[in-house]
PDB file of C-alpha atoms and ligand atoms in Angstrom:
ATOM      1  CA  MET A 184      11.924  13.346  12.735  1.00 95.00           C
ATOM      2  CA  GLU A 185      15.489  13.859  14.009  1.00 96.00           C
ATOM      3  CA  GLU A 186      15.439  11.173  16.665  1.00 95.00           C
ATOM      4  CA  LEU A 187      13.031   8.462  15.578  1.00 96.00           C
ATOM      5  CA  LEU A 188      13.253   8.524  11.769  1.00 97.00           C
ATOM      6  CA  PRO A 189      16.918   7.367  11.577  1.00 97.00           C
ATOM      7  CA  LYS A 190      16.091   4.477  13.935  1.00 96.00           C
ATOM      8  CA  VAL A 191      13.182   3.202  11.849  1.00 97.00           C
ATOM      9  CA  SER A 192      14.378   4.050   8.343  1.00 98.00           C
ATOM     10  CA  VAL A 193      14.935   1.379   5.715  1.00 98.00           C
ATOM     11  CA  PRO A 194      18.723   1.234   5.008  1.00 98.00           C
ATOM     12  CA  ASP A 195      19.727   3.347   1.980  1.00 97.00           C
ATOM     13  CA  GLU A 196      21.400   0.501   0.102  1.00 97.00           C
ATOM     14  CA  GLY A 197      21.400  -3.248  -0.260  1.00 98.00           C
ATOM     15  CA  PRO A 198      18.693  -5.873  -0.077  1.00 98.00           C
ATOM     16  CA  VAL A 199      15.617  -5.153   1.997  1.00 98.00           C
ATOM     17  CA  THR A 200      14.662  -8.291   3.911  1.00 98.00           C
ATOM     18  CA  ALA A 201      12.745  -9.044   7.107  1.00 98.00           C
ATOM     19  CA  LYS A 202      15.917 -10.453   8.644  1.00 98.00           C
ATOM     20  CA  ARG A 203      17.861  -7.279   7.932  1.00 98.00           C
ATOM     21  CA  LEU A 204      15.112  -4.931   9.142  1.00 98.00           C
ATOM     22  CA  PHE A 205      13.777  -6.862  12.122  1.00 97.00           C
ATOM     23  CA  GLY A 206      16.516  -9.366  12.976  1.00 97.00           C
ATOM     24  CA  LEU A 207      14.450 -12.413  12.012  1.00 96.00           C
ATOM     25  CA  ASP A 208      12.307 -13.801   9.231  1.00 96.00           C
ATOM     26  CA  LYS A 209       8.660 -12.793   9.433  1.00 97.00           C
ATOM     27  CA  PRO A 210       5.803 -12.054   7.014  1.00 98.00           C
ATOM     28  CA  LEU A 211       6.449  -8.715   5.318  1.00 98.00           C
ATOM     29  CA  HIS A 212       3.865  -6.057   4.397  1.00 99.00           C
ATOM     30  CA  PHE A 213       4.583  -3.142   2.094  1.00 99.00           C
ATOM     31  CA  GLU A 214       2.496   0.050   1.899  1.00 99.00           C
ATOM     32  CA  ILE A 215       2.904   2.443  -1.029  1.00 99.00           C
ATOM     33  CA  GLY A 216       2.077   6.070  -0.167  1.00 98.00           C
ATOM     34  CA  PHE A 217       0.874   5.653   3.425  1.00 98.00           C
ATOM     35  CA  GLY A 218      -0.195   9.316   3.701  1.00 98.00           C
ATOM     36  CA  SER A 219      -0.336   9.930   7.452  1.00 97.00           C
ATOM     37  CA  GLY A 220       0.271   6.272   8.303  1.00 98.00           C
ATOM     38  CA  GLU A 221      -2.917   5.417  10.196  1.00 96.00           C
ATOM     39  CA  HIS A 222      -3.684   2.320   8.104  1.00 98.00           C
ATOM     40  CA  MET A 223      -0.086   1.062   8.365  1.00 98.00           C
ATOM     41  CA  ALA A 224       0.007   1.615  12.137  1.00 97.00           C
ATOM     42  CA  ALA A 225      -3.363  -0.066  12.690  1.00 97.00           C
ATOM     43  CA  ARG A 226      -2.308  -3.083  10.589  1.00 98.00           C
ATOM     44  CA  ALA A 227       1.018  -3.275  12.444  1.00 98.00           C
ATOM     45  CA  ASP A 228      -0.868  -3.197  15.740  1.00 97.00           C
ATOM     46  CA  MET A 229      -3.198  -6.001  14.522  1.00 97.00           C
ATOM     47  CA  LEU A 230      -0.263  -8.188  13.422  1.00 98.00           C
ATOM     48  CA  PRO A 231       2.565  -7.664  15.916  1.00 96.00           C
ATOM     49  CA  ASP A 232       4.512 -10.706  14.632  1.00 97.00           C
ATOM     50  CA  HIS A 233       4.604  -9.320  11.084  1.00 98.00           C
ATOM     51  CA  GLY A 234       6.961  -6.649   9.705  1.00 98.00           C
ATOM     52  CA  PHE A 235       5.726  -3.513   7.939  1.00 98.00           C
ATOM     53  CA  ILE A 236       7.512  -1.276   5.458  1.00 98.00           C
ATOM     54  CA  GLY A 237       5.848   2.010   4.593  1.00 98.00           C
ATOM     55  CA  CYS A 238       6.975   4.469   1.910  1.00 98.00           C
ATOM     56  CA  GLU A 239       5.851   8.054   1.579  1.00 98.00           C
ATOM     57  CA  PRO A 240       7.690  11.083   0.146  1.00 98.00           C
ATOM     58  CA  TYR A 241       5.430  13.628   1.891  1.00 98.00           C
ATOM     59  CA  GLU A 242       7.357  14.912   4.934  1.00 98.00           C
ATOM     60  CA  ASN A 243       4.322  15.876   7.025  1.00 98.00           C
ATOM     61  CA  GLY A 244       2.907  12.407   6.422  1.00 98.00           C
ATOM     62  CA  VAL A 245       6.124  10.782   7.635  1.00 98.00           C
ATOM     63  CA  ALA A 246       6.032  12.982  10.756  1.00 98.00           C
ATOM     64  CA  ALA A 247       2.417  11.916  11.426  1.00 98.00           C
ATOM     65  CA  ALA A 248       3.331   8.249  10.886  1.00 98.00           C
ATOM     66  CA  LEU A 249       6.241   8.592  13.339  1.00 98.00           C
ATOM     67  CA  ALA A 250       3.789   9.847  15.954  1.00 97.00           C
ATOM     68  CA  HIS A 251       1.620   6.723  15.379  1.00 96.00           C
ATOM     69  CA  ILE A 252       4.689   4.461  15.577  1.00 96.00           C
ATOM     70  CA  ASP A 253       5.947   6.171  18.732  1.00 96.00           C
ATOM     71  CA  ASP A 254       2.643   5.707  20.505  1.00 92.00           C
ATOM     72  CA  PHE A 255      -0.208   3.903  18.801  1.00 88.00           C
ATOM     73  CA  ASN A 256      -3.512   5.011  20.385  1.00 86.00           C
ATOM     74  CA  GLY A 257      -1.853   5.414  23.779  1.00 88.00           C
ATOM     75  CA  LEU A 258      -0.695   1.778  23.680  1.00 86.00           C
ATOM     76  CA  GLY A 259       3.036   2.502  23.352  1.00 88.00           C
ATOM     77  CA  PRO A 260       5.516   2.135  20.491  1.00 94.00           C
ATOM     78  CA  LEU A 261       5.129  -0.184  17.498  1.00 96.00           C
ATOM     79  CA  GLY A 262       8.408  -2.038  16.981  1.00 95.00           C
ATOM     80  CA  ASN A 263       7.415  -3.736  13.733  1.00 98.00           C
ATOM     81  CA  VAL A 264       7.358  -0.778  11.314  1.00 98.00           C
ATOM     82  CA  ARG A 265      10.104   0.619   9.071  1.00 98.00           C
ATOM     83  CA  LEU A 266       9.810   3.714   6.888  1.00 98.00           C
ATOM     84  CA  HIS A 267      11.242   5.155   3.734  1.00 98.00           C
ATOM     85  CA  MET A 268      10.706   8.850   3.085  1.00 98.00           C
ATOM     86  CA  GLY A 269      10.654   8.763  -0.708  1.00 98.00           C
ATOM     87  CA  ASN A 270       9.576   6.792  -3.743  1.00 98.00           C
ATOM     88  CA  ALA A 271       8.186   3.361  -2.863  1.00 98.00           C
ATOM     89  CA  LEU A 272       9.555   1.812  -6.063  1.00 98.00           C
ATOM     90  CA  GLU A 273      13.138   2.542  -4.948  1.00 98.00           C
ATOM     91  CA  VAL A 274      12.626   0.222  -1.972  1.00 98.00           C
ATOM     92  CA  LEU A 275      10.353  -2.282  -3.688  1.00 98.00           C
ATOM     93  CA  GLU A 276      12.999  -3.116  -6.290  1.00 98.00           C
ATOM     94  CA  ARG A 277      15.472  -3.986  -3.484  1.00 98.00           C
ATOM     95  CA  ILE A 278      13.118  -6.537  -1.913  1.00 98.00           C
ATOM     96  CA  PRO A 279      13.886 -10.114  -3.027  1.00 98.00           C
ATOM     97  CA  ASP A 280      11.327 -11.687  -5.349  1.00 98.00           C
ATOM     98  CA  GLY A 281       8.584 -13.584  -3.533  1.00 98.00           C
ATOM     99  CA  ALA A 282       9.380 -11.986  -0.165  1.00 98.00           C
ATOM    100  CA  LEU A 283       6.177 -10.009   0.469  1.00 99.00           C
ATOM    101  CA  SER A 284       2.938 -11.268   2.004  1.00 98.00           C
ATOM    102  CA  PHE A 285       0.917  -8.071   1.472  1.00 98.00           C
ATOM    103  CA  VAL A 286       1.150  -4.939  -0.666  1.00 99.00           C
ATOM    104  CA  TYR A 287      -1.187  -1.983  -0.057  1.00 99.00           C
ATOM    105  CA  LEU A 288      -1.950   0.784  -2.543  1.00 98.00           C
ATOM    106  CA  LEU A 289      -4.660   2.904  -0.951  1.00 98.00           C
ATOM    107  CA  HIS A 290      -6.039   5.969  -2.669  1.00 98.00           C
ATOM    108  CA  PRO A 291      -3.037   6.600  -4.907  1.00 98.00           C
ATOM    109  CA  ASP A 292      -2.739  10.050  -6.466  1.00 98.00           C
ATOM    110  CA  PRO A 293      -5.282   9.936  -9.322  1.00 96.00           C
ATOM    111  CA  TRP A 294      -3.490  11.930 -12.038  1.00 97.00           C
ATOM    112  CA  PRO A 295      -6.919  12.254 -13.694  1.00 94.00           C
ATOM    113  CA  LYS A 296      -5.810  13.823 -16.991  1.00 96.00           C
ATOM    114  CA  ALA A 297      -5.223  11.256 -19.739  1.00 94.00           C
ATOM    115  CA  ARG A 298      -1.866  12.802 -20.617  1.00 96.00           C
ATOM    116  CA  HIS A 299      -0.668  12.126 -17.035  1.00 96.00           C
ATOM    117  CA  ALA A 300      -1.861   8.504 -16.945  1.00 95.00           C
ATOM    118  CA  LYS A 301       1.738   7.209 -17.104  1.00 96.00           C
ATOM    119  CA  ARG A 302       2.388   8.796 -13.684  1.00 97.00           C
ATOM    120  CA  ARG A 303      -0.221   6.602 -11.979  1.00 97.00           C
ATOM    121  CA  MET A 304       1.208   3.991  -9.624  1.00 98.00           C
ATOM    122  CA  MET A 305      -1.254   1.511 -11.087  1.00 98.00           C
ATOM    123  CA  ASN A 306       0.547   0.847 -14.359  1.00 98.00           C
ATOM    124  CA  ASP A 307       2.122  -2.198 -15.954  1.00 98.00           C
ATOM    125  CA  GLY A 308       5.668  -1.529 -14.664  1.00 98.00           C
ATOM    126  CA  PRO A 309       4.811  -1.122 -10.950  1.00 98.00           C
ATOM    127  CA  VAL A 310       2.151  -3.869 -11.043  1.00 98.00           C
ATOM    128  CA  HIS A 311       4.648  -6.243 -12.640  1.00 98.00           C
ATOM    129  CA  MET A 312       7.124  -5.441  -9.853  1.00 98.00           C
ATOM    130  CA  ILE A 313       4.443  -5.900  -7.167  1.00 98.00           C
ATOM    131  CA  ALA A 314       3.622  -9.301  -8.688  1.00 98.00           C
ATOM    132  CA  ALA A 315       7.291 -10.301  -8.641  1.00 98.00           C
ATOM    133  CA  LYS A 316       7.787  -9.293  -5.004  1.00 98.00           C
ATOM    134  CA  LEU A 317       4.649 -10.998  -3.666  1.00 99.00           C
ATOM    135  CA  LYS A 318       4.896 -14.645  -2.664  1.00 98.00           C
ATOM    136  CA  PRO A 319       2.394 -17.120  -4.127  1.00 98.00           C
ATOM    137  CA  GLY A 320      -0.797 -16.634  -2.108  1.00 98.00           C
ATOM    138  CA  GLY A 321       0.274 -13.099  -1.142  1.00 98.00           C
ATOM    139  CA  GLU A 322      -2.266 -10.288  -1.353  1.00 98.00           C
ATOM    140  CA  PHE A 323      -2.379  -6.968  -3.165  1.00 98.00           C
ATOM    141  CA  ARG A 324      -4.955  -4.531  -1.740  1.00 98.00           C
ATOM    142  CA  PHE A 325      -6.000  -1.509  -3.725  1.00 98.00           C
ATOM    143  CA  GLY A 326      -8.570   1.131  -2.790  1.00 98.00           C
ATOM    144  CA  THR A 327      -9.802   4.237  -4.568  1.00 98.00           C
ATOM    145  CA  ASP A 328     -12.741   6.646  -4.703  1.00 98.00           C
ATOM    146  CA  HIS A 329     -11.753   7.990  -8.090  1.00 97.00           C
ATOM    147  CA  PRO A 330     -13.863   6.728 -11.047  1.00 96.00           C
ATOM    148  CA  VAL A 331     -11.209   7.495 -13.684  1.00 96.00           C
ATOM    149  CA  TYR A 332      -8.530   5.732 -11.676  1.00 97.00           C
ATOM    150  CA  LEU A 333     -10.870   2.820 -10.988  1.00 97.00           C
ATOM    151  CA  ARG A 334     -11.495   2.196 -14.681  1.00 97.00           C
ATOM    152  CA  HIS A 335      -7.782   2.529 -15.470  1.00 97.00           C
ATOM    153  CA  ALA A 336      -6.843   0.174 -12.601  1.00 98.00           C
ATOM    154  CA  LEU A 337      -9.324  -2.480 -13.696  1.00 97.00           C
ATOM    155  CA  MET A 338      -7.868  -2.414 -17.203  1.00 97.00           C
ATOM    156  CA  VAL A 339      -4.293  -2.693 -15.886  1.00 98.00           C
ATOM    157  CA  MET A 340      -5.190  -5.557 -13.539  1.00 98.00           C
ATOM    158  CA  GLN A 341      -7.038  -7.328 -16.367  1.00 97.00           C
ATOM    159  CA  ARG A 342      -3.750  -7.363 -18.278  1.00 98.00           C
ATOM    160  CA  HIS A 343      -2.127  -9.051 -15.261  1.00 98.00           C
ATOM    161  CA  ARG A 344      -4.817 -11.706 -14.818  1.00 97.00           C
ATOM    162  CA  ASP A 345      -2.280 -14.507 -15.218  1.00 98.00           C
ATOM    163  CA  GLN A 346      -0.533 -13.205 -12.074  1.00 98.00           C
ATOM    164  CA  PHE A 347      -3.474 -12.153  -9.881  1.00 98.00           C
ATOM    165  CA  MET A 348      -6.837 -13.581  -8.982  1.00 98.00           C
ATOM    166  CA  TRP A 349      -9.422 -10.921  -8.143  1.00 97.00           C
ATOM    167  CA  MET A 350     -11.069 -12.092  -4.916  1.00 96.00           C
ATOM    168  CA  CYS A 351     -14.574 -10.969  -5.732  1.00 94.00           C
ATOM    169  CA  ASN A 352     -17.678 -13.131  -5.973  1.00 91.00           C
ATOM    170  CA  ASP A 353     -20.262 -10.377  -5.734  1.00 93.00           C
ATOM    171  CA  ALA A 354     -20.464  -6.600  -5.605  1.00 93.00           C
ATOM    172  CA  ASP A 355     -20.392  -6.537  -1.790  1.00 91.00           C
ATOM    173  CA  HIS A 356     -16.721  -7.482  -2.021  1.00 92.00           C
ATOM    174  CA  PHE A 357     -15.717  -4.227  -3.663  1.00 96.00           C
ATOM    175  CA  LEU A 358     -18.434  -1.926  -2.299  1.00 96.00           C
ATOM    176  CA  ASN A 359     -17.800  -2.590   1.399  1.00 95.00           C
ATOM    177  CA  ARG A 360     -14.531  -2.256   3.263  1.00 95.00           C
ATOM    178  CA  PRO A 361     -13.331  -5.791   4.090  1.00 95.00           C
ATOM    179  CA  GLY A 362     -12.486  -6.781   7.655  1.00 94.00           C
ATOM    180  CA  GLY A 363      -8.877  -6.135   8.647  1.00 97.00           C
ATOM    181  CA  TRP A 364      -8.730  -3.129   6.313  1.00 98.00           C
ATOM    182  CA  PRO A 365      -8.475  -0.047   8.556  1.00 98.00           C
ATOM    183  CA  GLU A 366      -9.858   3.176   7.152  1.00 97.00           C
ATOM    184  CA  THR A 367      -7.320   5.655   5.779  1.00 97.00           C
ATOM    185  CA  ARG A 368      -7.502   9.390   6.262  1.00 96.00           C
ATOM    186  CA  TYR A 369      -8.037   9.970   2.568  1.00 97.00           C
ATOM    187  CA  GLU A 370     -10.813   7.399   2.478  1.00 97.00           C
ATOM    188  CA  ALA A 371     -12.625   9.094   5.386  1.00 97.00           C
ATOM    189  CA  LYS A 372     -12.295  12.411   3.571  1.00 97.00           C
ATOM    190  CA  ALA A 373     -13.701  10.923   0.366  1.00 97.00           C
ATOM    191  CA  ARG A 374     -16.687   9.444   2.212  1.00 97.00           C
ATOM    192  CA  GLY A 375     -17.218  12.801   3.932  1.00 98.00           C
ATOM    193  CA  GLN A 376     -17.520  14.360   0.486  1.00 97.00           C
ATOM    194  CA  GLY A 377     -20.167  11.777  -0.453  1.00 97.00           C
ATOM    195  CA  HIS A 378     -17.885   9.721  -2.727  1.00 97.00           C
ATOM    196  CA  GLU A 379     -18.243   5.995  -3.142  1.00 97.00           C
ATOM    197  CA  VAL A 380     -15.116   4.031  -2.215  1.00 98.00           C
ATOM    198  CA  TRP A 381     -14.110   0.765  -3.917  1.00 98.00           C
ATOM    199  CA  TYR A 382     -11.979  -1.975  -2.374  1.00 98.00           C
ATOM    200  CA  PHE A 383     -10.017  -4.590  -4.300  1.00 98.00           C
ATOM    201  CA  ARG A 384      -8.199  -7.667  -3.052  1.00 98.00           C
ATOM    202  CA  TYR A 385      -6.034  -9.620  -5.472  1.00 98.00           C
ATOM    203  CA  ARG A 386      -4.403 -12.940  -4.629  1.00 98.00           C
ATOM    204  CA  ARG A 387      -1.036 -13.678  -6.244  1.00 98.00           C
ATOM    205  CA  TYR A 388      -1.088 -17.035  -8.020  1.00 98.00           C
TER     206      TYR A 388
HETATM  207  C1  SAM B 488      -4.046  10.648  -2.092  1.00 97.68           C
HETATM  208  S1  SAM B 488      -2.764  10.270  -0.990  1.00 97.68           S
HETATM  209  C2  SAM B 488      -3.398   8.869  -0.077  1.00 97.68           C
HETATM  210  C3  SAM B 488      -2.654   8.656   1.203  1.00 97.68           C
HETATM  211  C4  SAM B 488      -3.116   7.446   2.036  1.00 97.68           C
HETATM  212  N1  SAM B 488      -2.825   6.184   1.361  1.00 97.68           N
HETATM  213  C5  SAM B 488      -4.577   7.532   2.380  1.00 97.68           C
HETATM  214  O1  SAM B 488      -5.364   6.738   1.817  1.00 97.68           O
HETATM  215  O2  SAM B 488      -4.953   8.386   3.229  1.00 97.68           O
HETATM  216  C6  SAM B 488      -1.543   9.510  -2.048  1.00 97.68           C
HETATM  217  C7  SAM B 488      -0.179   9.458  -1.402  1.00 97.68           C
HETATM  218  O3  SAM B 488       0.731   8.746  -2.239  1.00 97.68           O
HETATM  219  C8  SAM B 488       2.004   9.333  -2.075  1.00 97.68           C
HETATM  220  N2  SAM B 488       2.855   8.949  -3.205  1.00 97.68           N
HETATM  221  C9  SAM B 488       2.820   9.425  -4.468  1.00 97.68           C
HETATM  222  N3  SAM B 488       3.775   8.861  -5.224  1.00 97.68           N
HETATM  223  C10 SAM B 488       4.427   7.978  -4.410  1.00 97.68           C
HETATM  224  C11 SAM B 488       5.525   7.105  -4.614  1.00 97.68           C
HETATM  225  N4  SAM B 488       6.159   7.002  -5.790  1.00 97.68           N
HETATM  226  N5  SAM B 488       5.945   6.349  -3.561  1.00 97.68           N
HETATM  227  C12 SAM B 488       5.333   6.452  -2.373  1.00 97.68           C
HETATM  228  N6  SAM B 488       4.286   7.274  -2.128  1.00 97.68           N
HETATM  229  C13 SAM B 488       3.844   8.024  -3.136  1.00 97.68           C
HETATM  230  C14 SAM B 488       1.700  10.813  -1.990  1.00 97.68           C
HETATM  231  O4  SAM B 488       2.750  11.547  -1.385  1.00 97.68           O
HETATM  232  C15 SAM B 488       0.422  10.829  -1.164  1.00 97.68           C
HETATM  233  O5  SAM B 488       0.673  10.993   0.208  1.00 97.68           O
END
């Protein structure tokens, strides 16, 4: 945390661009609440020419992600990842509109009680910002195992149907994890408990 985090942290102020973070323009991916960072690290390993920004306020998660970045599966350091230990929306709002190729929201905290629904990341404000930051043709991936959250998310995304196309032609598309979508720790835990997991891919118009 002391040595590596300052080197890979998103700057505290100013615009957040690929050029500023990585020295050159490249496709940018943004993960909200990466947990322990295994999905982010696996995606960064798959796409070494792309830049990844991960945000997570949970300190132990950031420490685990740093370990993945420092040495991914014994393959050495990942140079294409930057982190923010804190609220993802603070960084998202500093990204220029249309700059992101991918946004990931995987197993967000469910806040299952109706009176806490406003705290869910999947709400009109954050989804509107995600839409603004994605480029046309960019992709928003959302996964959950929580039935209450699922229903809420579908209603929110229905309200944003002029901004996103749900890439789903049959049930297989949301019942099975798509290729290029590494499993997260939380997802593995949910499956271990016998939960169904649902996968959503939305294309920005
Ligand atoms: C249930 S965990 C899922 C973690 C990981 N995505 C996974 O699938 O294993 C939800 C995570 O979202 C993080 N989180 C909650 N609010 C956040 C916010 N405003 N910005 C970034 N991360 C947030 C939490 O700290 C937590 O680690």
